[in-house]
Backbone as CSV, one residue per row, in Angstrom:
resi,resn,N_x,N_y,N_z,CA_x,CA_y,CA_z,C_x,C_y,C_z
1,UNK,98.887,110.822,93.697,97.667,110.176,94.154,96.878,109.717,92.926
2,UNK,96.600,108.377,92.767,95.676,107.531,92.253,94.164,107.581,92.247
3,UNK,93.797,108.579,91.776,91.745,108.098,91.789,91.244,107.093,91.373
4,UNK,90.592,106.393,92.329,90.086,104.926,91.620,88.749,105.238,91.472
5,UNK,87.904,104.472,90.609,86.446,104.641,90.490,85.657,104.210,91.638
6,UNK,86.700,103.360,92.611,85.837,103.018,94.084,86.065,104.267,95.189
7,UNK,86.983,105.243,94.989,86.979,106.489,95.633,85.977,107.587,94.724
8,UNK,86.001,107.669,94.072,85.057,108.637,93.087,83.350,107.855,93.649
9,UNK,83.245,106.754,93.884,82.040,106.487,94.595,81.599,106.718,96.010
10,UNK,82.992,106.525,96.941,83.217,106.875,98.377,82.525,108.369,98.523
11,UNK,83.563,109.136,97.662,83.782,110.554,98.402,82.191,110.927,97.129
12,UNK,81.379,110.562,96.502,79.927,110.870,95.632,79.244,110.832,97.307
13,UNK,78.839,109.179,97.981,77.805,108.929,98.641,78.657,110.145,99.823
14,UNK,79.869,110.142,100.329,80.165,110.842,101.351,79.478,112.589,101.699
15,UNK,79.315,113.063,100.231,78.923,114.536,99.776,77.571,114.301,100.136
16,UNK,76.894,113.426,99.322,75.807,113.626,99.150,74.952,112.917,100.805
17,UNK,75.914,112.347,101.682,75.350,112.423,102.981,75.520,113.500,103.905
18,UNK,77.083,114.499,103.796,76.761,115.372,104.241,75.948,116.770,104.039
19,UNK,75.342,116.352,103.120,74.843,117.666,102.490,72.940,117.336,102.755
20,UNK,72.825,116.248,103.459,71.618,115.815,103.747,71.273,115.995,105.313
21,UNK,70.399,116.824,105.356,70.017,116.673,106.453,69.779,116.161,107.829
22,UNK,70.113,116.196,108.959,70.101,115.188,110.106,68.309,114.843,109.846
23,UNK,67.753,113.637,110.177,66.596,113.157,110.218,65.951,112.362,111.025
24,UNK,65.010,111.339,111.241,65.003,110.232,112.130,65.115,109.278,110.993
25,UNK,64.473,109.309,109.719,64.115,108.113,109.351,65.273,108.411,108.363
26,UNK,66.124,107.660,107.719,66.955,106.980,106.413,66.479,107.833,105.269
27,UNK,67.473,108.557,104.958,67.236,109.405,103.538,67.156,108.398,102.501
28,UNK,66.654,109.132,101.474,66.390,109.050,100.020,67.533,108.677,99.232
29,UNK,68.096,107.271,99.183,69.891,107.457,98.724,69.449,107.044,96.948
30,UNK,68.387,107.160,96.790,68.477,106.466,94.918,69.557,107.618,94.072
31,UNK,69.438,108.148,94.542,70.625,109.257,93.972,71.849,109.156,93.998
32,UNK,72.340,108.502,95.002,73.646,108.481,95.763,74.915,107.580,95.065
33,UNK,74.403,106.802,94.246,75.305,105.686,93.580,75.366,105.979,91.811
34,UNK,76.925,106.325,92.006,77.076,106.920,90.317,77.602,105.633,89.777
35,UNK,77.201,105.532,88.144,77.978,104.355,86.837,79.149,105.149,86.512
36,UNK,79.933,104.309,86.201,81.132,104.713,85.421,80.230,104.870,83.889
37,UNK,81.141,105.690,83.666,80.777,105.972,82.095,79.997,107.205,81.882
38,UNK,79.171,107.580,83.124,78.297,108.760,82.915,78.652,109.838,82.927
39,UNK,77.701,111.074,82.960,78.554,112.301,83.011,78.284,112.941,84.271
40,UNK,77.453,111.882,85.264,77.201,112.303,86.945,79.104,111.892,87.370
41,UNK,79.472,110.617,86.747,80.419,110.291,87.568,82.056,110.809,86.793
42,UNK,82.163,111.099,85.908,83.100,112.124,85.397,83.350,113.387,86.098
43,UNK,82.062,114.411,86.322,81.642,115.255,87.019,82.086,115.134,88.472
44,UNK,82.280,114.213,89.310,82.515,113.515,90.519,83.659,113.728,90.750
45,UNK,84.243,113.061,89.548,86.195,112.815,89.584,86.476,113.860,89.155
46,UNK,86.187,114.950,88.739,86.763,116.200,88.167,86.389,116.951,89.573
47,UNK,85.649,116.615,90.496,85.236,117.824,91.495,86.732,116.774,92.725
48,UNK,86.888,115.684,92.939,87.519,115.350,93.389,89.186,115.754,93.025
49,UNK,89.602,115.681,91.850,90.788,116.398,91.179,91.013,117.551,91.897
50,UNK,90.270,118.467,91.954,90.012,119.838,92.323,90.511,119.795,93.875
51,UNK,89.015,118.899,94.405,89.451,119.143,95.998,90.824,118.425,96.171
52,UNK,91.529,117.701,95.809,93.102,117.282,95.851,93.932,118.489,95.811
53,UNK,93.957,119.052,94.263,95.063,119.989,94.433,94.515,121.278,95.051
54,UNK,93.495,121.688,95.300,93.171,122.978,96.703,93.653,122.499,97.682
55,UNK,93.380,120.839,98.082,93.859,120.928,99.724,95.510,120.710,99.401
56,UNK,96.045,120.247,98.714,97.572,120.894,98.275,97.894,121.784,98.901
57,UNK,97.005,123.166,98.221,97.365,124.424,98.207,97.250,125.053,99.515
58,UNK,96.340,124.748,99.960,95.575,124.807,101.325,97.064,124.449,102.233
59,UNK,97.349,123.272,102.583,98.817,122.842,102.983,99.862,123.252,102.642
60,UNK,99.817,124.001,101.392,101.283,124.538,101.184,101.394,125.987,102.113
61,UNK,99.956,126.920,102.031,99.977,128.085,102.910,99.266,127.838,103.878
62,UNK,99.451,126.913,104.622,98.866,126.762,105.943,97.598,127.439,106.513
63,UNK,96.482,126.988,105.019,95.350,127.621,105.479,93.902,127.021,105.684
64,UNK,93.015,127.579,106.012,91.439,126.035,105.471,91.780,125.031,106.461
65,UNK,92.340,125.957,107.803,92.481,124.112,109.028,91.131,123.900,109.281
66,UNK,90.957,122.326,109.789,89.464,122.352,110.020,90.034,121.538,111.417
67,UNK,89.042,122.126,112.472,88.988,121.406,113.887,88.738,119.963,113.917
68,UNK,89.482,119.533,114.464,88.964,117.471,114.964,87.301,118.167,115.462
69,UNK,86.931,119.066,116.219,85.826,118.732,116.528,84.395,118.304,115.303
70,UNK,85.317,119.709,114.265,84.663,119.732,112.540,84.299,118.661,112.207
71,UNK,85.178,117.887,111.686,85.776,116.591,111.359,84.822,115.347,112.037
72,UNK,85.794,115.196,113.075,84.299,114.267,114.028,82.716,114.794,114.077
73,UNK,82.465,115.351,113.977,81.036,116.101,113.872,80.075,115.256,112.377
74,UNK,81.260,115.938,110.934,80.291,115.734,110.061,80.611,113.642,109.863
75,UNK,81.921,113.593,110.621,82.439,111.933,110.720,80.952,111.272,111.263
76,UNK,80.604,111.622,112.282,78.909,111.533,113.086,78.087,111.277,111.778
77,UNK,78.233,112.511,111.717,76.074,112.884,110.703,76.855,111.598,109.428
78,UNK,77.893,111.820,108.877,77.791,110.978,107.229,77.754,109.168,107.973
79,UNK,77.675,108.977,109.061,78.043,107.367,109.043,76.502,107.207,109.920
80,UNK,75.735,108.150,110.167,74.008,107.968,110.683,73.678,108.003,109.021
81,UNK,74.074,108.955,108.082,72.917,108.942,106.999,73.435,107.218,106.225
82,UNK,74.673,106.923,106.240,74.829,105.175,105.577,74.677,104.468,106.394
83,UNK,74.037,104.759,107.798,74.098,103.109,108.456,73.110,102.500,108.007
84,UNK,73.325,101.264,107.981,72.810,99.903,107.748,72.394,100.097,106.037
85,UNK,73.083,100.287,105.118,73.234,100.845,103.465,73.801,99.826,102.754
86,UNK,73.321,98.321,102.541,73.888,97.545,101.868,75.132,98.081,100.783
87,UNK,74.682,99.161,99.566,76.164,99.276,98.945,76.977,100.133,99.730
88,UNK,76.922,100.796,100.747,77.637,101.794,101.692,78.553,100.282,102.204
89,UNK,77.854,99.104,102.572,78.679,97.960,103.371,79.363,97.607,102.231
90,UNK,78.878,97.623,101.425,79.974,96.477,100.257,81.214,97.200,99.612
91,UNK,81.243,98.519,99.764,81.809,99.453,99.836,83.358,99.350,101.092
92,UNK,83.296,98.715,101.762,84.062,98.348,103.213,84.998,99.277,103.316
93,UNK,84.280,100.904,103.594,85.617,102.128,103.804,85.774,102.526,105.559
94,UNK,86.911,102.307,105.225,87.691,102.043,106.637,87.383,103.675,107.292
95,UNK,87.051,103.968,108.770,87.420,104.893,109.670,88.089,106.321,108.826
96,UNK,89.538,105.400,108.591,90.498,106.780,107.979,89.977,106.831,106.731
97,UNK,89.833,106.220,105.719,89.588,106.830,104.393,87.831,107.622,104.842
98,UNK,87.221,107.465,105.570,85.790,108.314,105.412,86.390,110.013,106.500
99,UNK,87.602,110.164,107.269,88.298,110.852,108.206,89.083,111.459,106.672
100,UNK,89.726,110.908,105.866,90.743,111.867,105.298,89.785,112.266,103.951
101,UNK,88.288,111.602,103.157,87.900,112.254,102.705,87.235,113.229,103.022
102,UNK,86.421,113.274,103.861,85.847,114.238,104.997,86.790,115.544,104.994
103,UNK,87.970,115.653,105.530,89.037,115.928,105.908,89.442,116.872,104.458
104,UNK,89.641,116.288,103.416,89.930,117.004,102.113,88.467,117.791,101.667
105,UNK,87.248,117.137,101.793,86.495,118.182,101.129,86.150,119.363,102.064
106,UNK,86.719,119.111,103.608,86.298,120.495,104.434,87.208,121.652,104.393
107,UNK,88.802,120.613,104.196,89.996,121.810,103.702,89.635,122.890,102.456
108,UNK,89.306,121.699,101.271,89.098,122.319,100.249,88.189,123.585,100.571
109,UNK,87.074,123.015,100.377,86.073,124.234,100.920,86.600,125.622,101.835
110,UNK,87.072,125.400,102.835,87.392,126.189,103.561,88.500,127.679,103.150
111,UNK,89.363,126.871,102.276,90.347,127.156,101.209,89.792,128.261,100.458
112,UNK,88.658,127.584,99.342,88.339,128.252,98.221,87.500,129.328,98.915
113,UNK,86.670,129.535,100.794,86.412,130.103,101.401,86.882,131.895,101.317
114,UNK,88.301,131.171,101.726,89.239,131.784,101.968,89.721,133.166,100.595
115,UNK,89.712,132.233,99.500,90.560,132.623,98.316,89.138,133.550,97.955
116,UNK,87.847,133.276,97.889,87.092,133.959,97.492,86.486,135.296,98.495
117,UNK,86.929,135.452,99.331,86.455,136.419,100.448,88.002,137.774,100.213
118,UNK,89.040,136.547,100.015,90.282,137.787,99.520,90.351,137.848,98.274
119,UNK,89.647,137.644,97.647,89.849,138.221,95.903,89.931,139.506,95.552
120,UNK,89.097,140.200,96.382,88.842,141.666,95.793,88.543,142.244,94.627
121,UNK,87.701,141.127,94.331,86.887,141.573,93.055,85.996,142.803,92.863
122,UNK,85.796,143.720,92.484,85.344,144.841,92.253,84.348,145.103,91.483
123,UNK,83.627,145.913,91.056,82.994,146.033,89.866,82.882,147.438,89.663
124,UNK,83.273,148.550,88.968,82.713,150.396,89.525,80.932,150.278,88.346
125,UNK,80.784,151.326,88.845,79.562,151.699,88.211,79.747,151.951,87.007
126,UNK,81.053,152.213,86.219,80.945,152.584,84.761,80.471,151.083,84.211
127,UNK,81.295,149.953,84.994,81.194,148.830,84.348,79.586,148.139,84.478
128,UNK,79.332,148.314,85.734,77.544,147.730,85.390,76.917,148.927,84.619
129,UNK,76.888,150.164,83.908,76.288,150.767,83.502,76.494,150.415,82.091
130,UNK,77.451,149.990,81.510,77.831,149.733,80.709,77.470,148.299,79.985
131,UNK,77.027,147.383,81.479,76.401,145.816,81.095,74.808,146.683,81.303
132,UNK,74.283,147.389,82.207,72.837,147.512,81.863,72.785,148.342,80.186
133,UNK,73.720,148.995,79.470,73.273,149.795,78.053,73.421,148.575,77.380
134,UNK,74.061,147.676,77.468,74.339,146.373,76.566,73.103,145.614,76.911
135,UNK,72.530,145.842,77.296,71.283,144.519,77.924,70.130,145.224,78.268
136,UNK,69.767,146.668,77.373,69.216,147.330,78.023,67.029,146.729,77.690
137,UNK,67.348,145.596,77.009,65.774,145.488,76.464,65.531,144.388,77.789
138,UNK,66.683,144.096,78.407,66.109,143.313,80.007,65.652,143.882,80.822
139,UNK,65.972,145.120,81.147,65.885,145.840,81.970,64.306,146.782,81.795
140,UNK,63.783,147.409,80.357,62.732,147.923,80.411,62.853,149.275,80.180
141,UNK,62.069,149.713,80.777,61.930,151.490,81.021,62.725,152.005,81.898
142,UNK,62.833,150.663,82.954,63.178,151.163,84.630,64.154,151.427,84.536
143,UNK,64.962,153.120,85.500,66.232,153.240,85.415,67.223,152.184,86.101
144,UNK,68.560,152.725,85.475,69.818,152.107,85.988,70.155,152.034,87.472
145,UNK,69.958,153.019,88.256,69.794,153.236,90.083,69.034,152.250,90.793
146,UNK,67.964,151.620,89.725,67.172,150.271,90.477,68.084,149.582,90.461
147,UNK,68.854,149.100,89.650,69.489,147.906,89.208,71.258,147.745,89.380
148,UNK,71.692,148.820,89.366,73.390,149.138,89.935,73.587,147.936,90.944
149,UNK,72.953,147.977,91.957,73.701,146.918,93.017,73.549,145.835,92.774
150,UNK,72.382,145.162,92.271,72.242,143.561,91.672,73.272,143.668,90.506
151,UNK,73.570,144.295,89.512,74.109,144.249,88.151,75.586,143.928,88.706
152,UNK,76.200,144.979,89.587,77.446,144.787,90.320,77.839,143.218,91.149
153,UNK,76.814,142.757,91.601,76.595,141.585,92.204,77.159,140.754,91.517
154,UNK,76.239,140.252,90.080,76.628,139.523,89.112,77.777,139.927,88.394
155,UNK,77.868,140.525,88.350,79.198,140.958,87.427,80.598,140.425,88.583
156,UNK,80.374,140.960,89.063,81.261,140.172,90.566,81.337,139.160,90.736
157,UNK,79.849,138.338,90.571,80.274,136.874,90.811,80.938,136.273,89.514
158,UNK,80.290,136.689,88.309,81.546,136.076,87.003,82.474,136.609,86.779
159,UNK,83.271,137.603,87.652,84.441,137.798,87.578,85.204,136.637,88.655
160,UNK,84.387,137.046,89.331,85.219,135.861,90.607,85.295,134.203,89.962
161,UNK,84.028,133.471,89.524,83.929,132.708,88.597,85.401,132.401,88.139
162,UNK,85.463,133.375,87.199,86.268,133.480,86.274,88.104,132.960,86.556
163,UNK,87.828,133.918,87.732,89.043,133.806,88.353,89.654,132.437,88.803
164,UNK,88.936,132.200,90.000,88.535,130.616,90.379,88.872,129.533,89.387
165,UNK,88.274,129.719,87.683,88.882,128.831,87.262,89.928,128.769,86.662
166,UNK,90.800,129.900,86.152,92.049,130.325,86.025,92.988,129.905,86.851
167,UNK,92.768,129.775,88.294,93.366,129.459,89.208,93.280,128.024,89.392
168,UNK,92.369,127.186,88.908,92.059,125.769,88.837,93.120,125.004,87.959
169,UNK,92.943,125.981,86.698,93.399,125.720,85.594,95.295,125.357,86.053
170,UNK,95.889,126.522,86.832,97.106,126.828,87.014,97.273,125.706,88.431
171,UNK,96.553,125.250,89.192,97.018,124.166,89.878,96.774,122.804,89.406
172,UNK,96.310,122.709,88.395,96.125,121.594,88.006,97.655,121.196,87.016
173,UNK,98.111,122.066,86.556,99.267,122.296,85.910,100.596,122.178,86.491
174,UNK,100.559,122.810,88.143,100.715,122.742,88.843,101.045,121.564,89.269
175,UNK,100.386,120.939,89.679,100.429,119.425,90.771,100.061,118.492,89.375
176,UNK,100.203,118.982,88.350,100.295,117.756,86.950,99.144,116.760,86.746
177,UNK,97.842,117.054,87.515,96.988,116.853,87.237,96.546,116.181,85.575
178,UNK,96.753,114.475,85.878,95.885,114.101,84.520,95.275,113.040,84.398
179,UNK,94.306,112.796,83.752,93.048,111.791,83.404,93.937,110.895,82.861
180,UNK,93.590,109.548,83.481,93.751,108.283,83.171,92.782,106.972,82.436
181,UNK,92.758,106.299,81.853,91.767,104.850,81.632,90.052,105.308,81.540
182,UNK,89.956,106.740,81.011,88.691,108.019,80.656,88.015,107.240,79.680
183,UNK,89.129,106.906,78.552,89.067,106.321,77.088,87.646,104.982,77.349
184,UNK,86.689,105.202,76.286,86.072,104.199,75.946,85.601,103.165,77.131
């Protein structure tokens, strides 16, 4: 699969309509339209890379299905937040390409859902006791028993973090993932 800079714009305004609120009146789209060259729209195509080879992965273990009802639902809300959107029209994305991007960023999601709920990331108490003595001028006077379950929290989430992109790293390697026409 080919990323063009007119899909890296599709699946930008597509996100950033579903992630907007149902309303009466026409959202706020000055946001919505990325330049090539920037580091909004690099950022774009690297999150698109991603959702490609997850929904791969997603399809290879038959997981992250999303319902036609899913699908048609947010198909609804993203084509109310671009109607009548001069660059949304000049844009001319057909039914299926706004259905199969839709379609890939709900797999994806659903996926990394998935992968992050079975991680089993851990943290014991030696190890946050050990990040509160290392960090202990954040913390104050106040003992370690205040702070154990938030400390574990975080420590959890940058392990998981961590993981996540290790695992990014290895499907991208994977499915041969590489940047094209980046240069200049």
């Amino acid at each position: 699969h080919v990323v063009t800079s007119r899909e890296v714009l599709v699946s930008h305004i597509i996100d950033e309509a579903m992630s907007t609120p149902p309303k009466k009146a026409a959202p706020d789209r000055k946001n919505w339209l990325l330049v090539d060259k920037e580091e909004a729209f690099a950022k774009h195509l690297a999150q698109i890379l991603l959702e490609l080879v997850v929904q791969l992965e997603a399809e290879n273990f038959a997981i992250g299905q999303v319902s036609q009802e899913d699908l048609l639902g947010h198909e609804k809300h993203v084509l109310e937040q671009v109607k009548d959107w001069d660059p949304w029209e000049d844009l001319e994305v057909s039914q299926l390409e706004i259905q199969q991007t839709i379609m890939r960023k709900l797999r994806a999601k659903n996926f990394l859902r998935f992968k992050t709920d079975s991680s089993g990331v851990q943290v014991t108490d030696d190890e946050a006791k050990s990040f509160y003595e290392k960090n202990r001028v954040k913390f104050g006077n106040l003992p370690f028993a205040q702070f154990r379950d938030s400390i574990k929290e975080v420590l959890a989430q940058e392990q998981l973090q961590e993981k996540l992109k290790d695992w990014f790293e290895i499907l991208k390697h994977k499915y041969r993932v590489r940047y094209l026409g980046l240069s200049g």
